[in-house]
């Protein structure tokens, strides 16, 4: 018989909100003087996990922005990265000359961000930076720069606030860790 995994609280909704408020303030301050050419910050949201993070972050930014989405897959249905990154849904807007900010909810092995940064750079944007809500440095396989980071976390499998386990738990307001 299948045993239901246990959820342990990790980051509450108010704690997440505080991290995002700080990130949004830093990003807004940094980009305010840089957008005179392009008029807006070009945000690329990594579906599906960054859905809620991006929605909350973007609404707290005080600089103009445009939003596009990409969906990459390195995880299967389980809790381990499969190693190679595939594009399931590509961006839809040209990036040449744009200031691009990638928004990802958690940087783990670094493969997703590394793949995406390299791919986007090929379109000759004015700049590419990465904003991650969470990062697990102990799991890194490829070094990547996360310019705007909410918090480093230990090596636990997290769910909630966009993060899933086999498509479950994305809709939790808090972030929890799973123990099976
Ligand atoms: P990476 O390519 O850095 O190994 O993984 C990046 C993606 O894997 C994240 O954006 C996220 O979608 C997924 N991921 C990494 N760690 C976790 C985790 O603890 N829980 C869940 N649900 N997804 C994770
Ligand atoms: Mg993700």
Short mmCIF file of N, CA and C and ligand atoms in Angstrom, two decimals:
data_model
loop_
_atom_site.label_atom_id
_atom_site.label_comp_id
_atom_site.label_asym_id
_atom_site.label_seq_id
_atom_site.Cartn_x
_atom_site.Cartn_y
_atom_site.Cartn_z
N UNK A 1 0.84 -1.20 0.00
CA UNK A 1 0.00 0.00 0.00
C UNK A 1 0.88 1.26 0.00
N UNK A 2 0.51 2.27 -0.81
CA UNK A 2 1.32 3.49 -0.88
C UNK A 2 1.20 4.27 0.43
N UNK A 3 2.35 4.75 0.94
CA UNK A 3 2.35 5.55 2.17
C UNK A 3 2.36 7.02 1.78
N UNK A 4 1.47 7.83 2.37
CA UNK A 4 1.45 9.26 2.05
C UNK A 4 2.66 9.93 2.68
N UNK A 5 3.34 10.80 1.91
CA UNK A 5 4.47 11.50 2.50
C UNK A 5 4.01 12.53 3.54
N UNK A 6 4.89 12.81 4.49
CA UNK A 6 4.57 13.80 5.52
C UNK A 6 5.13 15.16 5.10
N UNK A 7 4.35 16.22 5.32
CA UNK A 7 4.79 17.58 5.00
C UNK A 7 5.26 18.28 6.27
N UNK A 8 6.46 18.83 6.22
CA UNK A 8 6.97 19.60 7.37
C UNK A 8 7.10 21.05 6.95
N UNK A 9 6.63 21.99 7.79
CA UNK A 9 6.73 23.40 7.43
C UNK A 9 8.19 23.83 7.26
N UNK A 10 8.43 24.65 6.27
CA UNK A 10 9.81 25.11 6.02
C UNK A 10 9.86 26.64 5.93
N UNK A 11 9.06 27.22 5.07
CA UNK A 11 8.98 28.69 4.96
C UNK A 11 7.50 29.05 4.91
N UNK A 12 7.08 29.92 5.80
CA UNK A 12 5.65 30.29 5.81
C UNK A 12 5.38 31.37 4.77
N UNK A 13 4.11 31.54 4.45
CA UNK A 13 3.73 32.55 3.45
C UNK A 13 4.24 33.95 3.84
N UNK A 14 4.12 34.38 5.11
CA UNK A 14 4.67 35.71 5.45
C UNK A 14 6.19 35.78 5.28
N UNK A 15 6.89 34.67 5.58
CA UNK A 15 8.36 34.68 5.37
C UNK A 15 8.70 34.78 3.89
N UNK A 16 7.96 34.08 3.07
CA UNK A 16 8.17 34.15 1.62
C UNK A 16 7.91 35.57 1.14
N UNK A 17 6.84 36.16 1.64
CA UNK A 17 6.48 37.52 1.25
C UNK A 17 7.59 38.52 1.60
N UNK A 18 8.19 38.33 2.77
CA UNK A 18 9.28 39.24 3.17
C UNK A 18 10.48 39.10 2.24
N UNK A 19 10.82 37.87 1.88
CA UNK A 19 11.95 37.65 0.95
C UNK A 19 11.67 38.34 -0.39
N UNK A 20 10.44 38.21 -0.85
CA UNK A 20 10.09 38.77 -2.16
C UNK A 20 10.08 40.29 -2.13
N UNK A 21 9.63 40.85 -1.02
CA UNK A 21 9.65 42.32 -0.89
C UNK A 21 11.08 42.84 -1.00
N UNK A 22 12.01 42.13 -0.34
CA UNK A 22 13.43 42.56 -0.39
C UNK A 22 13.99 42.40 -1.80
N UNK A 23 13.68 41.28 -2.44
CA UNK A 23 14.17 41.06 -3.82
C UNK A 23 13.64 42.12 -4.76
N UNK A 24 12.35 42.41 -4.65
CA UNK A 24 11.72 43.37 -5.57
C UNK A 24 12.33 44.76 -5.39
N UNK A 25 12.65 45.10 -4.14
CA UNK A 25 13.23 46.42 -3.88
C UNK A 25 14.62 46.51 -4.53
N UNK A 26 15.42 45.45 -4.37
CA UNK A 26 16.77 45.45 -4.96
C UNK A 26 16.71 45.51 -6.48
N UNK A 27 15.85 44.69 -7.05
CA UNK A 27 15.75 44.64 -8.51
C UNK A 27 15.27 45.99 -9.04
N UNK A 28 14.27 46.56 -8.42
CA UNK A 28 13.73 47.85 -8.87
C UNK A 28 14.80 48.93 -8.81
N UNK A 29 15.55 48.92 -7.70
CA UNK A 29 16.60 49.94 -7.53
C UNK A 29 17.69 49.78 -8.59
N UNK A 30 18.10 48.53 -8.83
CA UNK A 30 19.18 48.28 -9.80
C UNK A 30 18.77 48.64 -11.23
N UNK A 31 17.54 48.32 -11.58
CA UNK A 31 17.15 48.49 -12.99
C UNK A 31 16.58 49.88 -13.30
N UNK A 32 16.13 50.60 -12.29
CA UNK A 32 15.52 51.92 -12.56
C UNK A 32 16.41 52.80 -13.44
N UNK A 33 17.73 52.88 -13.17
CA UNK A 33 18.56 53.73 -14.03
C UNK A 33 19.00 53.07 -15.34
N UNK A 34 18.67 51.79 -15.52
CA UNK A 34 19.24 51.05 -16.67
C UNK A 34 18.25 50.86 -17.82
N UNK A 35 17.01 51.27 -17.64
CA UNK A 35 15.99 50.91 -18.62
C UNK A 35 15.62 52.02 -19.59
N UNK A 36 16.46 53.08 -19.61
CA UNK A 36 16.08 54.22 -20.47
C UNK A 36 16.06 53.83 -21.96
N UNK A 37 16.92 52.88 -22.36
CA UNK A 37 16.94 52.47 -23.77
C UNK A 37 15.75 51.58 -24.14
N UNK A 38 15.53 50.57 -23.30
CA UNK A 38 14.55 49.54 -23.67
C UNK A 38 13.16 49.84 -23.12
N UNK A 39 13.08 50.67 -22.11
CA UNK A 39 11.78 51.06 -21.57
C UNK A 39 11.21 50.10 -20.54
N UNK A 40 11.67 48.85 -20.54
CA UNK A 40 11.10 47.88 -19.60
C UNK A 40 12.07 46.74 -19.33
N UNK A 41 11.95 46.17 -18.16
CA UNK A 41 12.71 44.96 -17.82
C UNK A 41 11.99 43.77 -18.45
N UNK A 42 12.78 42.90 -19.10
CA UNK A 42 12.19 41.78 -19.82
C UNK A 42 12.30 40.53 -18.92
N UNK A 43 11.19 40.14 -18.33
CA UNK A 43 11.21 39.04 -17.36
C UNK A 43 10.84 37.73 -18.04
N UNK A 44 11.64 36.71 -17.79
CA UNK A 44 11.33 35.38 -18.31
C UNK A 44 11.08 34.45 -17.13
N UNK A 45 9.87 33.97 -17.06
CA UNK A 45 9.42 33.13 -15.95
C UNK A 45 9.55 31.67 -16.35
N UNK A 46 10.16 30.87 -15.47
CA UNK A 46 10.29 29.43 -15.75
C UNK A 46 9.06 28.70 -15.20
N UNK A 47 8.24 28.22 -16.12
CA UNK A 47 7.05 27.45 -15.74
C UNK A 47 7.47 26.03 -15.37
N UNK A 48 6.70 25.30 -14.56
CA UNK A 48 5.52 25.83 -13.93
C UNK A 48 5.84 26.39 -12.54
N UNK A 49 6.97 25.94 -11.99
CA UNK A 49 7.26 26.17 -10.58
C UNK A 49 7.32 27.62 -10.15
N UNK A 50 7.78 28.51 -11.04
CA UNK A 50 7.97 29.91 -10.65
C UNK A 50 6.70 30.74 -10.79
N UNK A 51 5.60 30.09 -11.10
CA UNK A 51 4.32 30.77 -11.34
C UNK A 51 3.94 31.75 -10.23
N UNK A 52 3.88 31.28 -9.00
CA UNK A 52 3.41 32.14 -7.90
C UNK A 52 4.50 33.12 -7.49
N UNK A 53 5.74 32.67 -7.47
CA UNK A 53 6.86 33.55 -7.13
C UNK A 53 6.90 34.73 -8.10
N UNK A 54 6.81 34.43 -9.39
CA UNK A 54 6.88 35.50 -10.39
C UNK A 54 5.69 36.45 -10.24
N UNK A 55 4.51 35.90 -10.03
CA UNK A 55 3.31 36.75 -9.91
C UNK A 55 3.47 37.71 -8.73
N UNK A 56 4.00 37.21 -7.61
CA UNK A 56 4.16 38.07 -6.43
C UNK A 56 5.31 39.06 -6.62
N UNK A 57 6.42 38.57 -7.19
CA UNK A 57 7.58 39.44 -7.39
C UNK A 57 7.26 40.58 -8.36
N UNK A 58 6.68 40.24 -9.47
CA UNK A 58 6.43 41.24 -10.53
C UNK A 58 5.50 42.34 -10.03
N UNK A 59 4.53 41.95 -9.20
CA UNK A 59 3.61 42.98 -8.69
C UNK A 59 4.25 43.91 -7.69
N UNK A 60 5.40 43.52 -7.16
CA UNK A 60 6.11 44.40 -6.22
C UNK A 60 7.18 45.24 -6.90
N UNK A 61 7.46 44.99 -8.19
CA UNK A 61 8.48 45.78 -8.88
C UNK A 61 7.94 47.17 -9.18
N UNK A 62 8.82 48.15 -9.08
CA UNK A 62 8.38 49.51 -9.38
C UNK A 62 8.93 49.98 -10.73
N UNK A 63 9.63 49.09 -11.44
CA UNK A 63 10.09 49.42 -12.80
C UNK A 63 9.14 48.78 -13.81
N UNK A 64 8.99 49.39 -15.01
CA UNK A 64 8.14 48.77 -16.03
C UNK A 64 8.71 47.41 -16.45
N UNK A 65 7.85 46.48 -16.74
CA UNK A 65 8.38 45.19 -17.21
C UNK A 65 7.48 44.55 -18.25
N UNK A 66 8.10 43.66 -19.02
CA UNK A 66 7.38 42.78 -19.94
C UNK A 66 7.59 41.36 -19.43
N UNK A 67 6.65 40.49 -19.69
CA UNK A 67 6.73 39.14 -19.14
C UNK A 67 6.59 38.09 -20.24
N UNK A 68 7.49 37.13 -20.23
CA UNK A 68 7.39 36.00 -21.15
C UNK A 68 7.65 34.73 -20.33
N UNK A 69 7.34 33.60 -20.92
CA UNK A 69 7.42 32.33 -20.18
C UNK A 69 8.22 31.30 -20.96
N UNK A 70 8.91 30.46 -20.21
CA UNK A 70 9.59 29.33 -20.82
C UNK A 70 9.28 28.13 -19.95
N UNK A 71 9.21 26.97 -20.56
CA UNK A 71 9.04 25.77 -19.74
C UNK A 71 10.11 24.77 -20.11
N UNK A 72 10.93 24.45 -19.14
CA UNK A 72 12.04 23.52 -19.35
C UNK A 72 11.80 22.31 -18.47
N UNK A 73 12.39 21.23 -18.83
CA UNK A 73 12.23 20.05 -18.01
C UNK A 73 13.58 19.40 -17.76
N UNK A 74 13.93 19.25 -16.50
CA UNK A 74 15.08 18.41 -16.17
C UNK A 74 14.64 17.36 -15.17
N UNK A 75 13.53 17.63 -14.51
CA UNK A 75 12.98 16.67 -13.56
C UNK A 75 11.94 15.82 -14.26
N UNK A 76 11.84 14.58 -13.92
CA UNK A 76 10.71 13.76 -14.35
C UNK A 76 9.62 13.92 -13.32
N UNK A 77 8.95 12.82 -13.01
CA UNK A 77 7.86 12.91 -12.04
C UNK A 77 8.36 12.76 -10.61
N UNK A 78 9.64 12.48 -10.42
CA UNK A 78 10.15 12.17 -9.08
C UNK A 78 10.84 13.34 -8.42
N UNK A 79 11.82 13.06 -7.57
CA UNK A 79 12.47 14.11 -6.80
C UNK A 79 13.94 14.31 -7.21
N UNK A 80 14.37 13.67 -8.28
CA UNK A 80 15.77 13.83 -8.72
C UNK A 80 15.81 14.38 -10.15
N UNK A 81 16.77 15.28 -10.37
CA UNK A 81 16.94 15.83 -11.71
C UNK A 81 17.44 14.73 -12.65
N UNK A 82 16.93 14.74 -13.89
CA UNK A 82 17.36 13.70 -14.83
C UNK A 82 18.62 14.11 -15.57
N UNK A 83 19.09 15.34 -15.35
CA UNK A 83 20.38 15.72 -15.92
C UNK A 83 20.30 16.53 -17.19
N UNK A 84 19.51 16.09 -18.17
CA UNK A 84 19.50 16.89 -19.39
C UNK A 84 18.24 17.76 -19.47
N UNK A 85 18.44 18.96 -20.00
CA UNK A 85 17.36 19.94 -20.00
C UNK A 85 16.69 19.95 -21.37
N UNK A 86 15.39 19.93 -21.39
CA UNK A 86 14.63 20.00 -22.65
C UNK A 86 13.72 21.21 -22.61
N UNK A 87 13.47 21.80 -23.81
CA UNK A 87 12.52 22.92 -23.88
C UNK A 87 11.14 22.35 -24.17
N UNK A 88 10.21 22.61 -23.28
CA UNK A 88 8.83 22.16 -23.49
C UNK A 88 7.99 23.30 -24.05
N UNK A 89 8.36 24.54 -23.70
CA UNK A 89 7.69 25.72 -24.25
C UNK A 89 8.72 26.84 -24.32
N UNK A 90 8.90 27.39 -25.54
CA UNK A 90 9.95 28.39 -25.73
C UNK A 90 9.39 29.80 -25.51
N UNK A 91 10.30 30.77 -25.37
CA UNK A 91 9.88 32.16 -25.25
C UNK A 91 9.28 32.62 -26.58
N UNK A 92 8.52 33.72 -26.53
CA UNK A 92 7.78 34.14 -27.73
C UNK A 92 8.18 35.53 -28.21
N UNK A 93 9.06 36.21 -27.48
CA UNK A 93 9.40 37.59 -27.84
C UNK A 93 10.90 37.73 -28.10
N UNK A 94 11.28 38.61 -29.05
CA UNK A 94 12.72 38.78 -29.33
C UNK A 94 13.45 39.44 -28.16
N UNK A 95 14.69 39.06 -27.96
CA UNK A 95 15.43 39.54 -26.78
C UNK A 95 16.56 40.50 -27.12
N UNK A 96 16.86 40.68 -28.41
CA UNK A 96 18.01 41.51 -28.78
C UNK A 96 17.90 42.89 -28.14
N UNK A 97 18.95 43.28 -27.45
CA UNK A 97 19.01 44.61 -26.83
C UNK A 97 18.25 44.75 -25.53
N UNK A 98 17.58 43.70 -25.08
CA UNK A 98 16.75 43.78 -23.87
C UNK A 98 17.57 43.49 -22.61
N UNK A 99 17.13 44.07 -21.49
CA UNK A 99 17.64 43.66 -20.18
C UNK A 99 16.74 42.53 -19.68
N UNK A 100 17.33 41.34 -19.61
CA UNK A 100 16.54 40.13 -19.33
C UNK A 100 16.77 39.67 -17.89
N UNK A 101 15.69 39.38 -17.20
CA UNK A 101 15.77 38.80 -15.86
C UNK A 101 15.03 37.47 -15.85
N UNK A 102 15.79 36.40 -15.59
CA UNK A 102 15.19 35.06 -15.48
C UNK A 102 14.67 34.89 -14.06
N UNK A 103 13.43 34.45 -13.94
CA UNK A 103 12.85 34.24 -12.61
C UNK A 103 12.59 32.75 -12.42
N UNK A 104 13.31 32.17 -11.47
CA UNK A 104 13.16 30.74 -11.19
C UNK A 104 12.92 30.57 -9.69
N UNK A 105 12.13 29.59 -9.32
CA UNK A 105 11.78 29.48 -7.90
C UNK A 105 12.88 28.82 -7.07
N UNK A 106 13.64 27.90 -7.68
CA UNK A 106 14.72 27.25 -6.91
C UNK A 106 15.82 26.80 -7.86
N UNK A 107 17.05 27.10 -7.49
CA UNK A 107 18.21 26.66 -8.28
C UNK A 107 18.83 25.49 -7.53
N UNK A 108 18.91 24.37 -8.21
CA UNK A 108 19.32 23.12 -7.57
C UNK A 108 20.68 22.69 -8.17
N UNK A 109 20.68 21.83 -9.17
CA UNK A 109 21.96 21.44 -9.80
C UNK A 109 22.57 22.62 -10.57
N UNK A 110 21.74 23.57 -10.96
CA UNK A 110 22.19 24.70 -11.78
C UNK A 110 22.02 24.45 -13.26
N UNK A 111 21.63 23.24 -13.63
CA UNK A 111 21.54 22.89 -15.07
C UNK A 111 20.50 23.73 -15.81
N UNK A 112 19.35 23.93 -15.19
CA UNK A 112 18.29 24.68 -15.85
C UNK A 112 18.73 26.12 -16.13
N UNK A 113 19.26 26.76 -15.09
CA UNK A 113 19.67 28.15 -15.23
C UNK A 113 20.84 28.28 -16.20
N UNK A 114 21.79 27.37 -16.11
CA UNK A 114 22.95 27.40 -17.01
C UNK A 114 22.49 27.27 -18.47
N UNK A 115 21.62 26.31 -18.71
CA UNK A 115 21.09 26.09 -20.06
C UNK A 115 20.36 27.35 -20.56
N UNK A 116 19.51 27.90 -19.71
CA UNK A 116 18.68 29.03 -20.12
C UNK A 116 19.52 30.29 -20.36
N UNK A 117 20.45 30.56 -19.46
CA UNK A 117 21.29 31.75 -19.62
C UNK A 117 22.06 31.67 -20.94
N UNK A 118 22.66 30.52 -21.20
CA UNK A 118 23.44 30.37 -22.44
C UNK A 118 22.56 30.50 -23.67
N UNK A 119 21.40 29.94 -23.59
CA UNK A 119 20.49 29.99 -24.73
C UNK A 119 20.01 31.42 -24.99
N UNK A 120 19.67 32.12 -23.93
CA UNK A 120 19.16 33.49 -24.10
C UNK A 120 20.26 34.43 -24.57
N UNK A 121 21.49 34.19 -24.10
CA UNK A 121 22.61 35.06 -24.50
C UNK A 121 22.82 35.02 -26.01
N UNK A 122 22.49 33.91 -26.63
CA UNK A 122 22.66 33.78 -28.08
C UNK A 122 21.79 34.78 -28.84
N UNK A 123 20.73 35.29 -28.21
CA UNK A 123 19.86 36.29 -28.86
C UNK A 123 20.36 37.72 -28.66
N UNK A 124 21.54 37.87 -28.09
CA UNK A 124 22.18 39.18 -27.90
C UNK A 124 21.36 40.19 -27.10
N UNK A 125 20.91 39.80 -25.92
CA UNK A 125 20.26 40.78 -25.04
C UNK A 125 21.29 41.76 -24.49
N UNK A 126 20.84 42.91 -23.98
CA UNK A 126 21.77 43.87 -23.38
C UNK A 126 22.38 43.29 -22.11
N UNK A 127 21.59 42.53 -21.36
CA UNK A 127 22.09 41.87 -20.15
C UNK A 127 21.18 40.70 -19.80
N UNK A 128 21.74 39.73 -19.08
CA UNK A 128 20.94 38.62 -18.56
C UNK A 128 21.31 38.40 -17.10
N UNK A 129 20.32 38.48 -16.23
CA UNK A 129 20.55 38.16 -14.82
C UNK A 129 19.51 37.14 -14.36
N UNK A 130 19.81 36.57 -13.19
CA UNK A 130 18.94 35.51 -12.67
C UNK A 130 18.42 35.91 -11.30
N UNK A 131 17.13 35.72 -11.09
CA UNK A 131 16.53 35.90 -9.76
C UNK A 131 15.95 34.57 -9.32
N UNK A 132 16.41 34.08 -8.19
CA UNK A 132 15.90 32.82 -7.64
C UNK A 132 15.34 33.06 -6.25
N UNK A 133 14.20 32.49 -5.96
CA UNK A 133 13.67 32.61 -4.60
C UNK A 133 14.56 31.81 -3.64
N UNK A 134 14.90 30.58 -4.06
CA UNK A 134 15.70 29.69 -3.21
C UNK A 134 16.85 29.10 -4.01
N UNK A 135 17.89 28.67 -3.29
CA UNK A 135 19.01 27.99 -3.94
C UNK A 135 19.54 26.93 -2.99
N UNK A 136 19.90 25.78 -3.58
CA UNK A 136 20.51 24.70 -2.78
C UNK A 136 21.96 24.57 -3.22
N UNK A 137 22.88 25.35 -2.64
CA UNK A 137 24.27 25.34 -3.10
C UNK A 137 24.94 23.98 -2.97
N UNK A 138 24.53 23.18 -1.99
CA UNK A 138 25.18 21.88 -1.79
C UNK A 138 24.87 20.90 -2.93
N UNK A 139 23.89 21.22 -3.74
CA UNK A 139 23.50 20.33 -4.84
C UNK A 139 24.06 20.76 -6.19
N UNK A 140 24.81 21.85 -6.20
CA UNK A 140 25.24 22.43 -7.48
C UNK A 140 26.17 21.49 -8.24
N UNK A 141 25.86 21.30 -9.51
CA UNK A 141 26.73 20.53 -10.41
C UNK A 141 27.41 21.46 -11.40
N UNK A 142 26.72 22.56 -11.73
CA UNK A 142 27.27 23.55 -12.65
C UNK A 142 27.22 24.90 -11.91
N UNK A 143 28.36 25.60 -11.82
CA UNK A 143 28.31 26.89 -11.12
C UNK A 143 27.50 27.91 -11.91
N UNK A 144 26.54 28.53 -11.26
CA UNK A 144 25.74 29.57 -11.92
C UNK A 144 25.64 30.76 -10.99
N UNK A 145 25.54 31.94 -11.59
CA UNK A 145 25.41 33.14 -10.78
C UNK A 145 23.93 33.45 -10.59
N UNK A 146 23.51 33.52 -9.32
CA UNK A 146 22.12 33.94 -9.03
C UNK A 146 22.25 35.36 -8.47
N UNK A 147 21.97 36.35 -9.33
CA UNK A 147 22.24 37.74 -8.96
C UNK A 147 21.33 38.22 -7.84
N UNK A 148 20.10 37.75 -7.86
CA UNK A 148 19.13 38.13 -6.83
C UNK A 148 18.59 36.85 -6.22
N UNK A 149 19.00 36.59 -4.96
CA UNK A 149 18.60 35.33 -4.32
C UNK A 149 17.84 35.63 -3.02
N UNK A 150 16.69 34.96 -2.88
CA UNK A 150 15.91 35.11 -1.65
C UNK A 150 16.62 34.46 -0.48
N UNK A 151 16.94 33.18 -0.60
CA UNK A 151 17.53 32.44 0.52
C UNK A 151 18.21 31.16 0.07
N UNK A 152 19.32 30.85 0.68
CA UNK A 152 19.92 29.52 0.50
C UNK A 152 19.20 28.53 1.40
N UNK A 153 19.04 27.30 0.89
CA UNK A 153 18.38 26.27 1.70
C UNK A 153 19.22 24.99 1.66
N UNK A 154 19.01 24.15 2.67
CA UNK A 154 19.73 22.88 2.70
C UNK A 154 19.11 21.91 1.70
N UNK A 155 19.74 20.77 1.57
CA UNK A 155 19.32 19.79 0.57
C UNK A 155 18.10 19.01 1.07
N UNK A 156 16.93 19.60 0.87
CA UNK A 156 15.67 18.93 1.18
C UNK A 156 14.78 19.05 -0.03
N UNK A 157 13.89 18.10 -0.24
CA UNK A 157 12.96 18.22 -1.36
C UNK A 157 11.76 19.03 -0.91
N UNK A 158 11.58 20.17 -1.55
CA UNK A 158 10.57 21.14 -1.12
C UNK A 158 9.34 21.11 -2.02
N UNK A 159 8.21 21.39 -1.42
CA UNK A 159 6.96 21.50 -2.18
C UNK A 159 6.18 22.71 -1.67
N UNK A 160 5.23 23.14 -2.49
CA UNK A 160 4.39 24.27 -2.11
C UNK A 160 4.83 25.54 -2.80
N UNK A 161 3.93 26.51 -2.85
CA UNK A 161 4.22 27.80 -3.47
C UNK A 161 4.81 27.60 -4.88
N UNK A 162 4.18 26.73 -5.64
CA UNK A 162 4.61 26.48 -7.01
C UNK A 162 5.40 25.19 -7.18
N UNK A 163 6.07 24.76 -6.11
CA UNK A 163 6.90 23.54 -6.19
C UNK A 163 6.03 22.30 -6.01
N UNK A 164 6.23 21.33 -6.90
CA UNK A 164 5.35 20.16 -6.88
C UNK A 164 6.09 18.87 -6.57
N UNK A 165 5.32 17.88 -6.28
CA UNK A 165 5.81 16.49 -6.28
C UNK A 165 4.79 15.72 -7.11
N UNK A 166 5.18 15.37 -8.34
CA UNK A 166 4.24 14.72 -9.25
C UNK A 166 2.99 15.55 -9.46
N UNK A 167 3.18 16.88 -9.61
CA UNK A 167 2.10 17.86 -9.85
C UNK A 167 1.24 18.15 -8.61
N UNK A 168 1.53 17.53 -7.49
CA UNK A 168 0.77 17.84 -6.27
C UNK A 168 1.46 18.94 -5.49
N UNK A 169 0.73 19.59 -4.64
CA UNK A 169 1.21 20.55 -3.62
C UNK A 169 1.58 21.93 -4.15
N UNK A 170 1.48 22.17 -5.46
CA UNK A 170 1.87 23.51 -5.96
C UNK A 170 1.06 24.61 -5.29
N UNK A 171 -0.18 24.31 -4.94
CA UNK A 171 -1.09 25.34 -4.45
C UNK A 171 -0.97 25.61 -2.95
N UNK A 172 -0.02 24.99 -2.26
CA UNK A 172 0.18 25.33 -0.85
C UNK A 172 0.73 26.76 -0.76
N UNK A 173 0.26 27.52 0.21
CA UNK A 173 0.76 28.89 0.40
C UNK A 173 2.14 28.90 1.04
N UNK A 174 2.42 27.91 1.89
CA UNK A 174 3.72 27.78 2.54
C UNK A 174 4.61 26.85 1.72
N UNK A 175 5.92 26.91 1.96
CA UNK A 175 6.83 25.92 1.38
C UNK A 175 7.14 24.89 2.48
N UNK A 176 7.01 23.63 2.12
CA UNK A 176 7.22 22.55 3.09
C UNK A 176 8.27 21.58 2.54
N UNK A 177 8.83 20.76 3.42
CA UNK A 177 9.66 19.68 2.88
C UNK A 177 8.95 18.35 3.09
N UNK A 178 9.26 17.47 2.19
CA UNK A 178 8.57 16.18 2.11
C UNK A 178 9.41 15.10 2.75
N UNK A 179 8.77 14.30 3.57
CA UNK A 179 9.46 13.14 4.12
C UNK A 179 8.57 11.94 3.81
N UNK A 180 9.12 10.94 3.11
CA UNK A 180 8.24 9.82 2.76
C UNK A 180 8.38 8.69 3.77
P1 LIG B 1 18.18 22.38 -11.58
O1 LIG B 1 18.20 22.38 -13.07
O2 LIG B 1 18.87 23.58 -10.95
O3 LIG B 1 18.67 21.07 -11.00
O4 LIG B 1 16.68 22.39 -11.12
C1 LIG B 1 15.90 23.45 -11.29
C2 LIG B 1 14.44 23.08 -11.20
O5 LIG B 1 14.20 21.80 -10.58
C3 LIG B 1 13.77 24.07 -10.29
O6 LIG B 1 13.43 25.25 -10.98
C4 LIG B 1 12.56 23.28 -9.84
O7 LIG B 1 11.54 23.39 -10.80
C5 LIG B 1 13.08 21.87 -9.73
N1 LIG B 1 13.49 21.62 -8.34
C6 LIG B 1 14.72 21.75 -7.79
N2 LIG B 1 14.70 21.48 -6.47
C7 LIG B 1 13.42 21.18 -6.18
C8 LIG B 1 12.75 20.85 -4.95
O8 LIG B 1 13.30 20.77 -3.84
N3 LIG B 1 11.41 20.59 -5.06
C9 LIG B 1 10.73 20.67 -6.23
N4 LIG B 1 9.43 20.41 -6.20
N5 LIG B 1 11.32 21.00 -7.40
C10 LIG B 1 12.66 21.26 -7.36
MG1 LIG B 2 11.67 25.61 -11.86
#
